[in-house]
Coordinates of C-alpha atoms and ligand atoms in Angstrom, one line a residue:
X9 CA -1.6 -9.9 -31.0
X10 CA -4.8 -8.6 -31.2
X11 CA -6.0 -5.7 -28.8
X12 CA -8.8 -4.0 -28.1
X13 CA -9.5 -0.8 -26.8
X14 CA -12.3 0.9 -25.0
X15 CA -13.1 4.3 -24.3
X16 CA -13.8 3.6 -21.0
X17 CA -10.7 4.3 -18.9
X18 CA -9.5 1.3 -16.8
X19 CA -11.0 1.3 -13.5
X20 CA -7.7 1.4 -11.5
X21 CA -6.1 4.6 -13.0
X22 CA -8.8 6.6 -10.6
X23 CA -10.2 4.3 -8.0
X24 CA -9.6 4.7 -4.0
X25 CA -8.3 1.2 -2.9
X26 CA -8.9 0.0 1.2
X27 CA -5.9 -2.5 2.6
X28 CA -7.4 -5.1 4.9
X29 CA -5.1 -6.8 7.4
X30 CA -8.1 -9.4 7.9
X31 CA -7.1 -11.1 11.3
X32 CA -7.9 -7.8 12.4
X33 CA -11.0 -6.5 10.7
X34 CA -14.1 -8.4 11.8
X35 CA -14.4 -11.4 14.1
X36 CA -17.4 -13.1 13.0
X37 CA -17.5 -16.5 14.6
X38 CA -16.3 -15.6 18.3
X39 CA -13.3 -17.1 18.3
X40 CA -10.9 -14.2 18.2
X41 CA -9.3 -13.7 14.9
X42 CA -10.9 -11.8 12.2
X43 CA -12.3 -13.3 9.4
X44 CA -14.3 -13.6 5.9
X45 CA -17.4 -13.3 7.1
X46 CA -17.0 -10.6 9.9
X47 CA -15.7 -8.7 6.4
X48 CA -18.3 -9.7 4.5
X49 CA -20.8 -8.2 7.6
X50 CA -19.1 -4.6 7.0
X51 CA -19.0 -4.7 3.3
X52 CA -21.8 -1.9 3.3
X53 CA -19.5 0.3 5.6
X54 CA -16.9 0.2 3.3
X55 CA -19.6 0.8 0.7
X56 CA -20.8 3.9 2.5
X57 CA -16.9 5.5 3.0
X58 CA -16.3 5.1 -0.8
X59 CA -13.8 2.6 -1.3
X60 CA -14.2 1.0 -4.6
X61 CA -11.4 -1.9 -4.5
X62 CA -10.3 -3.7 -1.8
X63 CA -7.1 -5.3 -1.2
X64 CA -6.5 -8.5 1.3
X65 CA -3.5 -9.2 3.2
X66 CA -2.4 -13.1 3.2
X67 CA -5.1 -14.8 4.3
X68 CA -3.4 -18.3 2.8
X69 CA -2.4 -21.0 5.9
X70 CA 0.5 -19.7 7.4
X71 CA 2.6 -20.4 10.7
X72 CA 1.9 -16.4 11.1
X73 CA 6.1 -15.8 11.5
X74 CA 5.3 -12.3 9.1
X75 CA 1.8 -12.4 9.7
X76 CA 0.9 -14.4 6.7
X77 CA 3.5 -13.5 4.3
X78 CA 5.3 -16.6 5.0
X79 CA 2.4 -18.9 3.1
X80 CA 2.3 -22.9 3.8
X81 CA -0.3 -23.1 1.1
X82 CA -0.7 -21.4 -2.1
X83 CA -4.0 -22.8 -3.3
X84 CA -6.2 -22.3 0.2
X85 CA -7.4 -20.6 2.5
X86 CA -6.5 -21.0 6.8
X87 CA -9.7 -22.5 8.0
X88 CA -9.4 -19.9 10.9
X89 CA -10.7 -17.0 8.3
X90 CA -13.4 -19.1 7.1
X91 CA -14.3 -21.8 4.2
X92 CA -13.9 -21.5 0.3
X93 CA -18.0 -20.8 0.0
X94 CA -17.4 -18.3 2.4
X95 CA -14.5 -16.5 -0.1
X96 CA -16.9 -17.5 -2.9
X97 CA -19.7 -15.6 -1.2
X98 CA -17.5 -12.5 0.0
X99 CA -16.3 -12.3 -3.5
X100 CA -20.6 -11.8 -4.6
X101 CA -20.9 -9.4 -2.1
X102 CA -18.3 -7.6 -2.8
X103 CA -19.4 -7.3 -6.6
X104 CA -22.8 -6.9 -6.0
X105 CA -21.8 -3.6 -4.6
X106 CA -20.1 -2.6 -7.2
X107 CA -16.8 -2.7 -5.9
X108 CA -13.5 -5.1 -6.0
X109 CA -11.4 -7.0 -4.7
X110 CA -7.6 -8.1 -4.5
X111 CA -5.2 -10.1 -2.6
X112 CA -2.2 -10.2 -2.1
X113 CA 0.2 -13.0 -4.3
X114 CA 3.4 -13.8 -2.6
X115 CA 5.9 -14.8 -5.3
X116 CA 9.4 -14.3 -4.2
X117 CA 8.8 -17.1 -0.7
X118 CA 7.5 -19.6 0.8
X119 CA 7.4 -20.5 4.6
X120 CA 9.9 -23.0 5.5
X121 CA 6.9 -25.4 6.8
X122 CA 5.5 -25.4 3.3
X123 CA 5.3 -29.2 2.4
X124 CA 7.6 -28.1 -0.7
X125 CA 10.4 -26.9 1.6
X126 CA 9.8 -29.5 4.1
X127 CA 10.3 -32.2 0.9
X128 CA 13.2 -30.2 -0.3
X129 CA 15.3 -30.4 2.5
X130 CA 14.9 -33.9 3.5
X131 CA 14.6 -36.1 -0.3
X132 CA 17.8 -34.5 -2.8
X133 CA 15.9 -36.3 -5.3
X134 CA 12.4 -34.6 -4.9
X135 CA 10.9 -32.2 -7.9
X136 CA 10.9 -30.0 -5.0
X137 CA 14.5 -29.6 -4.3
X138 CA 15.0 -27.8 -7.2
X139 CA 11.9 -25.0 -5.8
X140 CA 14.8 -23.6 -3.5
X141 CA 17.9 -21.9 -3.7
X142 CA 20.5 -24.1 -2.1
X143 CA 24.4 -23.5 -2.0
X144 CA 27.4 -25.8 -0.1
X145 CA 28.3 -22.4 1.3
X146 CA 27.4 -19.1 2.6
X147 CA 29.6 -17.2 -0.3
X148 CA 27.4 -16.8 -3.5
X149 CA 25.7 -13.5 -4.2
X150 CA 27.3 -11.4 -1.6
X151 CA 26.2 -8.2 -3.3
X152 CA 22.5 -8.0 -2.1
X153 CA 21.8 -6.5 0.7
X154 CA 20.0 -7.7 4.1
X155 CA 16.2 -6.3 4.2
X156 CA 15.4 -7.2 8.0
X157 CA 18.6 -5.6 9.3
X158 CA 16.9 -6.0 13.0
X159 CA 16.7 -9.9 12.6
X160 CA 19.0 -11.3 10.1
X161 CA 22.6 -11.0 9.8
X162 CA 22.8 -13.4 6.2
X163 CA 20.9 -14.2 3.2
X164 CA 22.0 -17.8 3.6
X165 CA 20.4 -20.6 6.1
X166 CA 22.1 -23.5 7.4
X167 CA 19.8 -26.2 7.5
X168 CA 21.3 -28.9 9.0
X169 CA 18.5 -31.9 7.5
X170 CA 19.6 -30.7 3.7
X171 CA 23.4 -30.3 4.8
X172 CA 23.0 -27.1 3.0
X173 CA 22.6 -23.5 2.6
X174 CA 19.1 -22.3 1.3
X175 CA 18.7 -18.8 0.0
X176 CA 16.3 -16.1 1.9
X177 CA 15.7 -12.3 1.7
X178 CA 13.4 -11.7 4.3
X179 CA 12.9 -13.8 7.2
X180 CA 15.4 -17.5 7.4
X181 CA 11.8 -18.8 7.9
X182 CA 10.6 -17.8 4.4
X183 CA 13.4 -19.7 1.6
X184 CA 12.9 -18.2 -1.3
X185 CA 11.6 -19.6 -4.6
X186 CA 14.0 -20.6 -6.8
X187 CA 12.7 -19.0 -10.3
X188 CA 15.5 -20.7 -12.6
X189 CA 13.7 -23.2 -12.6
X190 CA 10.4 -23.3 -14.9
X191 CA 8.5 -25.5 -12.5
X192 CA 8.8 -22.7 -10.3
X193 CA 7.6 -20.3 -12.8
X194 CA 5.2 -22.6 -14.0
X195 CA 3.8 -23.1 -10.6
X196 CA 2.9 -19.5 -9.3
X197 CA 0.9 -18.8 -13.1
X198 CA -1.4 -22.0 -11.8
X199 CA -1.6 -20.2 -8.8
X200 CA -2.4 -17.0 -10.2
X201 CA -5.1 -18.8 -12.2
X202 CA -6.5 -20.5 -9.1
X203 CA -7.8 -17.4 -7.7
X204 CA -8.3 -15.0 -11.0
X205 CA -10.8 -18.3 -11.9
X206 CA -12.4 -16.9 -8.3
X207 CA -13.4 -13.9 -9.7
X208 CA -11.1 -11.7 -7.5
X209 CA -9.9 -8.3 -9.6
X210 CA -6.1 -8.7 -9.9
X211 CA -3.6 -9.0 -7.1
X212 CA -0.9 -6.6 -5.0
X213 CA 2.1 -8.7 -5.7
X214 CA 4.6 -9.0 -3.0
X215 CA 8.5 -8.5 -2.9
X216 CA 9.4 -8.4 -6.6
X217 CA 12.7 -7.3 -7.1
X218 CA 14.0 -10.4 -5.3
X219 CA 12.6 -13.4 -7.8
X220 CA 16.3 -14.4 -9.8
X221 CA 19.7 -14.1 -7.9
X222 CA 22.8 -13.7 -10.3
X223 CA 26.7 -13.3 -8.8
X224 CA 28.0 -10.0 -9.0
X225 CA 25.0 -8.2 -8.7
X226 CA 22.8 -6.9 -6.1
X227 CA 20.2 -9.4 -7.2
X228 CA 17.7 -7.0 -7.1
X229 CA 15.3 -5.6 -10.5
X230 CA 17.5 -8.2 -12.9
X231 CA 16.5 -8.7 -16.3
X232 CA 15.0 -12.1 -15.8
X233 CA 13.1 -11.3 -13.2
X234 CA 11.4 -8.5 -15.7
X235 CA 11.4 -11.0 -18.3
X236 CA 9.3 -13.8 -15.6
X237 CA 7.3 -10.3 -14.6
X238 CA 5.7 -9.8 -18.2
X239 CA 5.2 -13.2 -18.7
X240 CA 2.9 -13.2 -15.7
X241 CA 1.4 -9.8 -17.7
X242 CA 0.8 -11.8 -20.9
X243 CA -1.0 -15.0 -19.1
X244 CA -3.2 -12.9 -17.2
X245 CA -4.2 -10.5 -20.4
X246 CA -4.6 -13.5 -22.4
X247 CA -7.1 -15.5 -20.0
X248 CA -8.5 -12.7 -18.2
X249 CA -10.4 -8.7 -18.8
X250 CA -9.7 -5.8 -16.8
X251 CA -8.0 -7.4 -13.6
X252 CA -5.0 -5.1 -11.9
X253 CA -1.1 -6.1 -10.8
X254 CA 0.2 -4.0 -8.6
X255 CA 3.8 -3.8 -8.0
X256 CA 5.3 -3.6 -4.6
X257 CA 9.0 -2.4 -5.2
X258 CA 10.4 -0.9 -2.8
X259 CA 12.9 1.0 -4.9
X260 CA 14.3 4.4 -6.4
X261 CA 11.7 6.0 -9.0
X262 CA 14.1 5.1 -11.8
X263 CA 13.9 1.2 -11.3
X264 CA 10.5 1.0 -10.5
X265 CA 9.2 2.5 -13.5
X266 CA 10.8 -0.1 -14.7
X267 CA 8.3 -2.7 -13.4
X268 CA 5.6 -1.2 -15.7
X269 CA 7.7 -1.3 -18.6
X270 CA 6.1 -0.3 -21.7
X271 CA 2.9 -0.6 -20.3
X272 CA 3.3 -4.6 -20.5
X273 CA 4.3 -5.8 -17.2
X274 CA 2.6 -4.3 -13.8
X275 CA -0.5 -1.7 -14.1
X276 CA 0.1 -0.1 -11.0
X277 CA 2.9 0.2 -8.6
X278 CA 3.5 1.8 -5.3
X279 CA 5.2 4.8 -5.1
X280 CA 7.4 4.2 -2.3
X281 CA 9.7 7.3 -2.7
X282 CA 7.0 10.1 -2.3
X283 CA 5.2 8.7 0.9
X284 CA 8.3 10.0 3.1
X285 CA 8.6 12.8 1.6
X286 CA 4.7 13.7 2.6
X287 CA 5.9 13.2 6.1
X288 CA 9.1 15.3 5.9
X289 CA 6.8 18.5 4.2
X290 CA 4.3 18.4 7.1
X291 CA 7.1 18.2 9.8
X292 CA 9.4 21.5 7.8
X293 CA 6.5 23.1 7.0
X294 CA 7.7 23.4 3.4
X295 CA 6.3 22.0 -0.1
X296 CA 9.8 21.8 -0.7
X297 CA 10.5 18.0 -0.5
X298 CA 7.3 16.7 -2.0
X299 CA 7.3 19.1 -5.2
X300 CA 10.4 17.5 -5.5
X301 CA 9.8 13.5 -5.4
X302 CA 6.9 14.9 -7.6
X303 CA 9.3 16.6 -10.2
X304 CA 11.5 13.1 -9.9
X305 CA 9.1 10.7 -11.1
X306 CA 9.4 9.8 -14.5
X307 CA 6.2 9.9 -16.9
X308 CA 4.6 6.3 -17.1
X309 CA 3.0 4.4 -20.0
X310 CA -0.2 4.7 -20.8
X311 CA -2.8 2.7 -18.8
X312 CA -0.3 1.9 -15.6
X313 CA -0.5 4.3 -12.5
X314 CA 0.7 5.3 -9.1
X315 CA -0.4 3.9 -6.1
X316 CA 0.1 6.4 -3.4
X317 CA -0.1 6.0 0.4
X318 CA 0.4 7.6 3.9
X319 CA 0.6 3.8 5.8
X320 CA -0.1 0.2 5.5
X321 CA 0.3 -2.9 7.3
X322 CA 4.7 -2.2 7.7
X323 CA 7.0 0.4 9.0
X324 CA 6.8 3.5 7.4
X325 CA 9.8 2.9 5.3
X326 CA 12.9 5.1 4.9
X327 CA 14.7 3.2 2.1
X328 CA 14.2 6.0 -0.4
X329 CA 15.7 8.6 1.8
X330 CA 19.4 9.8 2.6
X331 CA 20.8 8.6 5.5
X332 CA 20.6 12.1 6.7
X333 CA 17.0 12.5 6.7
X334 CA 16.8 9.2 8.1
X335 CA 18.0 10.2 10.7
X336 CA 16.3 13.4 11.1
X337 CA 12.9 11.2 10.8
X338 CA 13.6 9.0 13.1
X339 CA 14.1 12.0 15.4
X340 CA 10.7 14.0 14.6
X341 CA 9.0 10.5 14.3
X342 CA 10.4 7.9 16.0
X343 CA 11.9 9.6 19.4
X344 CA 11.8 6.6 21.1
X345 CA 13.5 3.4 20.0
X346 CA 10.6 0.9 20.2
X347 CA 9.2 2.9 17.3
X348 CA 12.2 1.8 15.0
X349 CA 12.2 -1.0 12.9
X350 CA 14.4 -2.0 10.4
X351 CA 15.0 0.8 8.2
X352 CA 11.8 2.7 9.4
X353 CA 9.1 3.3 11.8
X354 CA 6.2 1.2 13.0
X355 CA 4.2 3.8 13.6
X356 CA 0.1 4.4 12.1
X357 CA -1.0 8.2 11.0
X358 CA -3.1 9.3 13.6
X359 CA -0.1 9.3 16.4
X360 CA 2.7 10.2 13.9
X361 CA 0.9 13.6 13.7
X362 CA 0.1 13.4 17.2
X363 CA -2.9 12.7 16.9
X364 CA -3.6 16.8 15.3
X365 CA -6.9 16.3 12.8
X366 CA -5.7 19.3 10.6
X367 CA -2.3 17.5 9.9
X368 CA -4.0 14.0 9.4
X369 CA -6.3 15.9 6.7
X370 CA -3.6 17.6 5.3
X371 CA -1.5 14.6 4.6
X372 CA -4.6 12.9 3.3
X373 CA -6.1 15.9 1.1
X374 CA -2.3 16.2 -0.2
X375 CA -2.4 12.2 -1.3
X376 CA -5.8 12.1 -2.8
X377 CA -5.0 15.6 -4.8
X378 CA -1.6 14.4 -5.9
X379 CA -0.6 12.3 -9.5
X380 CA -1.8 8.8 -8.3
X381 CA -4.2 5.8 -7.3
X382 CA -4.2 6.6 -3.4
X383 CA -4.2 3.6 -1.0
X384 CA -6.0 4.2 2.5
X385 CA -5.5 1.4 5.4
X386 CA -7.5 0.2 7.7
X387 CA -8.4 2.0 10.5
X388 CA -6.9 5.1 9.4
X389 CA -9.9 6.6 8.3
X390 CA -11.3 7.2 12.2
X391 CA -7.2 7.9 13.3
X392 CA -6.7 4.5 15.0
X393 CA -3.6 4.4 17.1
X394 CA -0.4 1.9 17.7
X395 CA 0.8 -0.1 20.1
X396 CA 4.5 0.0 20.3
X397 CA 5.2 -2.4 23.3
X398 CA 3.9 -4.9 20.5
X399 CA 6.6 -6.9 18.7
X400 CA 7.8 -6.4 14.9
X401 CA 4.6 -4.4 13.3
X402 CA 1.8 -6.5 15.0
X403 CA 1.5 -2.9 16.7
X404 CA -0.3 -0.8 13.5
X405 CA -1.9 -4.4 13.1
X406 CA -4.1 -3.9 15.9
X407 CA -8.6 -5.4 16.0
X408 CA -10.2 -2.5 13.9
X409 CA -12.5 -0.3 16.9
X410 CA -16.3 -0.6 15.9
X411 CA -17.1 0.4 19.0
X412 CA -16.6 2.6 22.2
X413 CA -17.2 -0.8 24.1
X414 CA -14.4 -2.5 25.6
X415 CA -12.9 -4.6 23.0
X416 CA -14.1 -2.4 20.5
X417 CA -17.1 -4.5 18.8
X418 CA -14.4 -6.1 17.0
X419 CA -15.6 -9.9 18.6
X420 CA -17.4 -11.5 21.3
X421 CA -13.9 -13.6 22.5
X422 CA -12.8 -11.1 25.5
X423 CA -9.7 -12.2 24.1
X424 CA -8.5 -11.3 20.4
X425 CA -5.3 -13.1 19.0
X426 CA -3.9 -9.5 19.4
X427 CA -5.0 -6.7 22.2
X428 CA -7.3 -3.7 21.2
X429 CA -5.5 -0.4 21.7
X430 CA -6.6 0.5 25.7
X431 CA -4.0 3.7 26.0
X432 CA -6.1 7.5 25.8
X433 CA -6.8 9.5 23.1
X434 CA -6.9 6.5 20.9
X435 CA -9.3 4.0 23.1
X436 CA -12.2 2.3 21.4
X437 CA -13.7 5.0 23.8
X438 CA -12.6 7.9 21.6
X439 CA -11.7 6.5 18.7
X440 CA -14.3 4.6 16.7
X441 CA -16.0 4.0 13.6
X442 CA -19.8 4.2 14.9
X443 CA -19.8 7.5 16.9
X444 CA -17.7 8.9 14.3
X445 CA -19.9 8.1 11.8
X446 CA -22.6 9.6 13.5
X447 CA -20.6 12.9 14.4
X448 CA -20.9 15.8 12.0
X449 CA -17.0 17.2 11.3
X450 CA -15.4 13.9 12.0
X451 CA -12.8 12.3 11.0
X452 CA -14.6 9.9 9.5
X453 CA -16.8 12.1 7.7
X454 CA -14.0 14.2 6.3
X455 CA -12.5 10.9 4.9
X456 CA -15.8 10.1 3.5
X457 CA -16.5 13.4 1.6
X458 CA -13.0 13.5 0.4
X459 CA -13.2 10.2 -1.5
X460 CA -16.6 11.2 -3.1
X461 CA -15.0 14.3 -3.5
X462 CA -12.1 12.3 -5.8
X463 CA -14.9 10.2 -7.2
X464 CA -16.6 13.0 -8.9
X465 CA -13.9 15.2 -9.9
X466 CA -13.2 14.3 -13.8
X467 CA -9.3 16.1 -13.0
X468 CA -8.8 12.9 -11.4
X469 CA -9.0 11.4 -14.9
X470 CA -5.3 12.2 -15.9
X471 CA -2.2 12.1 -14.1
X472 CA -1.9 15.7 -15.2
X473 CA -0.1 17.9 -12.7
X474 CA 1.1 21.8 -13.1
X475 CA 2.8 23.4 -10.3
X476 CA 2.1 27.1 -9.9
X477 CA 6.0 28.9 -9.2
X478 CA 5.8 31.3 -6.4
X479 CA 8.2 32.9 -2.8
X480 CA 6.2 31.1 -0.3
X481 CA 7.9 27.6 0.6
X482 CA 4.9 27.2 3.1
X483 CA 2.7 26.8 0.2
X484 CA 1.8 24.5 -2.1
X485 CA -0.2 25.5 -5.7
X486 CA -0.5 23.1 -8.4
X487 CA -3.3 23.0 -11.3
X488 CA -5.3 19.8 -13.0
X489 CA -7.4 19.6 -15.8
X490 CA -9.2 17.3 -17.6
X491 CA -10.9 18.4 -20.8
X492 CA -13.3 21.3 -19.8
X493 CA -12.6 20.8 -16.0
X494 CA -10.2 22.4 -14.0
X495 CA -9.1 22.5 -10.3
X496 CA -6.4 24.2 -8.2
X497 CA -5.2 23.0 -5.5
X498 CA -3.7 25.0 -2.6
X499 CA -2.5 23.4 0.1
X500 CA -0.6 25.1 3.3
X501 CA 2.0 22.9 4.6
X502 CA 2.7 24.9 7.6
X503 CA 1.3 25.4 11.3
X504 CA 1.1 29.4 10.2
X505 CA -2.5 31.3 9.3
X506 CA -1.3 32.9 6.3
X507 CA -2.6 35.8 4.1
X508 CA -1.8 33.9 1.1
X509 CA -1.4 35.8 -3.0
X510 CA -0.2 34.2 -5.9
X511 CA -0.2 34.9 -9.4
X512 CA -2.1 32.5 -11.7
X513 CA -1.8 34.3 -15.5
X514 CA -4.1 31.4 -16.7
X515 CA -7.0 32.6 -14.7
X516 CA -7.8 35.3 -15.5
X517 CA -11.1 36.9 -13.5
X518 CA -11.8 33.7 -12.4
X519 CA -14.1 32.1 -10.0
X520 CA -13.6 29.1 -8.2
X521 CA -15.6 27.1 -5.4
X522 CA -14.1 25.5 -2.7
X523 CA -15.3 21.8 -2.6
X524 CA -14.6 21.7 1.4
X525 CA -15.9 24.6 2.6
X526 CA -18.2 25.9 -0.4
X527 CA -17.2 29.0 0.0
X528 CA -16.4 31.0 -3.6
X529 CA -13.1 33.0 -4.4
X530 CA -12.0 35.0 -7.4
X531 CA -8.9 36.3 -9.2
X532 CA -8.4 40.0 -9.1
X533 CA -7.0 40.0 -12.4
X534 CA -4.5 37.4 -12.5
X535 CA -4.4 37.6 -8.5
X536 CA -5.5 35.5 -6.1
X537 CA -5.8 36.3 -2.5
X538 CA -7.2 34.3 0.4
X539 CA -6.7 33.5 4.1
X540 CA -5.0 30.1 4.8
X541 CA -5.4 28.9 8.6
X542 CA -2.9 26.1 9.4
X543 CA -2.6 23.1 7.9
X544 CA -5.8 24.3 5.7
X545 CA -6.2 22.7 2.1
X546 CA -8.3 24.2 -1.1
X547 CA -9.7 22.4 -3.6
X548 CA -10.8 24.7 -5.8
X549 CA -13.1 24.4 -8.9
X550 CA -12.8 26.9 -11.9
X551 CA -16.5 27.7 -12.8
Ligands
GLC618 C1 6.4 -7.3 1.9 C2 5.3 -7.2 2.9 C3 5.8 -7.4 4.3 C4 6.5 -8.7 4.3 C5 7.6 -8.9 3.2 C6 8.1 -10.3 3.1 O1 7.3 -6.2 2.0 O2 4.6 -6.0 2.7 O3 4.8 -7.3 5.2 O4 7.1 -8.9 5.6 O5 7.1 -8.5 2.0 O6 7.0 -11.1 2.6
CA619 CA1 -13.1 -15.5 13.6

């Protein structure tokens, strides 16, 4: 097969992407719910903080039992988030600015009111029977685990109109696909094509360890399912030019490398293991545990890349830990049990750090200067809070605060489909996006001038990362270059002011610039001193 190459790097490799939980955005029409064109109103505020790709949450008709990832309809859009001219003109708006968009593409379920399922169960002789996973009994593949420990106690579902078992990782709402059979894998590349053909710029793909089951495994990451993977790869290279996959996997560093395979199945995928271990080096104090899920990641492929994140729309997973510092995160993060879910927290970054701005600056100068794509969400940027009384993760899923007016400018109805945060210091009162825009040394603004910051750094080109050896585990030092350009990067993990040396042999009488603060520093020699105050990151040019 023919390929061509440009000299122009892909646009994902350095790009900041923006996670919209819709329902929650912009209410544009009254009625409650957010929608496309209460997005499509603040497309020029996302313009002005810097994003350059957005990504969608579900926004597909759904009974909302996982908030949309439990889809009754592949190909359309629930009426309550607007019409398919009004996606059509979001999409135009969102170009015209020169940024993108994706959404998310939910392959490994359906929700069990999807007319396929609905068929399924009640005609044995339906095309659609075969769209499921069905068994006479609860015994096959008892190897894989159970995701949604909280709620589910099986994989199987009885369902007493099929006389059967159906097959279900997440919720026994959402059967999952049965991918053994082509229709099935036939079905989700029309689907993919349905919206590609709607100009959007590639898609976060959903749960995709789960698609093929196979008895005496832990049908997770099996070989078919990386085999149905590429094959999604190949139909969307061959019909399409520079659109993303993203990979959500939420698995050790050694499998999900695995889901960009030689650069020919996903571009991007998350990196699920490091996000933890960002929250674990803030709370010790130490660069200890991130240098190290940095120094575990295997090199990638050309062309695919990280994505990195603090939060998103789910509990702050703790999979990819031991169960030891499980349990110790649960017990700096989580104190009380409401804030558990699952395997994790349901918590959002402002009130993880308690609400602190030089930790919530830290975490994000560490993300943004770290090998990866990072991935910001919604609301973090002016330190929204949580609600934990709220069930399952509707709670870091809260209306997006405009405003300091009650119900935040986030719609006329008095009465959103899900309550604005009311509970001090994280009000629409104190917390929201136009006085902080306004504010000089706001959150906000800091967010804002770190993405350009990001933006215009050519470092940020490669995935090239050096760490600088040295006694203080307070500390972190680590060196990128790209051609010419060089950066260091000093970051202070710890709640200590610190008279800070190290010795950096490859500068040599050099001076840098802080891009923060502007201030200029030089080795002595091969010696660099400065003053650290807590929390305090450098990002220092050589020049
Ligand atoms: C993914 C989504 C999560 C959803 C699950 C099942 O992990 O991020 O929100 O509940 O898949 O679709
Ligand atoms: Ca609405």
């Amino acid at each position: 097969m023919f390929k061509f190459f440009t000299d122009k790097p892909k646009w994902y490799l350095n790009a900041v992407f923006y996670e919209i939980f819709l329902r929650s955005f912009k209410d544009g029409n009254g009625d409650g719910i957010g929608d496309l064109t209460g997005l499509t109103e603040k497309l020029d505020y996302l313009k002005e903080l810097g994003v350059d790709c957005l990504w969608l949450c579900p926004i597909y008709p759904s009974p909302l039992k996982d908030n949309g990832y439990d889809i009754s309809d592949f190909y359309s859009i629930d009426p309550v988030y607007g019409t398919l001219q009004e996606f059509k003109d979001l999409v135009k708006e969102v170009q015209k600015r020169g940024m993108r968009l994706i959404m998310d593409l939910v392959v490994n379920h359906t929700s069990d009111e999807h007319p396929w399922f609905q068929e399924a169960r009640s005609n044995p002789d339906s095309p659609y029977r075969d769209y499921y996973v069905w068994s006479d009994t609860d015994e096959p593949y008892r190897d894989a685990r159970i995701i949604f420990l909280d709620t589910e106690s099986s994989n199987w579902a009885y369902d007493e109109e099929a006389g059967k078992y159906y097959w279900h990782r997440f919720y026994s709402s959402q059967p999952d696909l049965n991918y053994a059979n082509p229709a099935v894998r036939s079905e989700m590349l029309n689907i993919i094509r349905h919206w590609l053909d709607l100009g959007i710029d590639g898609f976060r793909v959903d749960a995709v360890p789960y698609l093929f089951e196979e008895d005496g495994t832990n049908c997770e990451n099996l070989p078919q399912t990386h085999e149905y993977l590429k094959q999604i790869r190949e139909f969307v290279d061959r019909n399409y030019n520079d659109k993303v996959l993203i990979c959500e996997a939420n698995q050790p560093p050694a499998d999900v490398v695995d889901y960009l395979g030689n650069g020919d199945e996903f571009h991007m995928a998350f990196h699920f293991p490091l996000m933890p271990k960002i929250f674990m080096g803030l709370r010790t104090g130490t660069r200890l545990p991130i240098e190290e899920a940095i120094k575990n990641t295997p090199a990638i492929p050309e062309e695919t890349q990280w994505g990195t994140f603090l939060r998103n729309h789910d509990e702050l997973t703790l999979e990819m830990v031991t169960p030891e510092e499980r349990e110790w995160m649960w017990q700096e993060y989580a104190p009380e049990p409401r804030m558990r879910l699952n395997l994790g927290i349901r918590r959002r970054l402002a009130p993880l750090f308690d609400n602190n701005r030089e930790m919530i600056m830290l975490a994000n100068r560490l993300l943004f200067s770290l090998p990866g794509t990072p991935f910001l969400y919604y609301g973090d940027e002016i330190g929204m809070g949580d609600d934990v009384d709220l069930p399952d993760r509707n709670g870091v899923r809260t209306p997006m605060q405009w405003e300091a007016a009650e119900g935040a400018g986030f719609s006329t109805d008095p009465q959103p489909h899900t309550p604005v945060i009311t509970r001090a210091p994280f009000s629409p009162e104190s917390v929201n996006v136009e006085q902080q825009m306004q504010q000089a040394g706001s959150l906000w603004k800091q967010m804002q001038e770190l993405i350009a910051i990001r933006k215009n750094e050519k470092v940020f080109q490669s995935n090239e990362t050096e760490f600088v050896e040295h006694a203080d585990e307070r500390v972190m030092v680590f060196r990128r270059s790209k051609d010419k350009d060089e950066m260091l990067f000093v970051h202070n993990l710890s709640s200590d002011s610190i008279q800070f040396q190290v010795e950096l042999p490859v500068f040599n009488d050099q001076k840098f610039v802080d891009l923060f603060s502007k201030d200029e520093l030089r080795t002595n020699g091969d010696t660099l001193e400065c003053t650290l105050s807590p929390f305090q990151s450098l990002y220092l040019k050589a020049g």
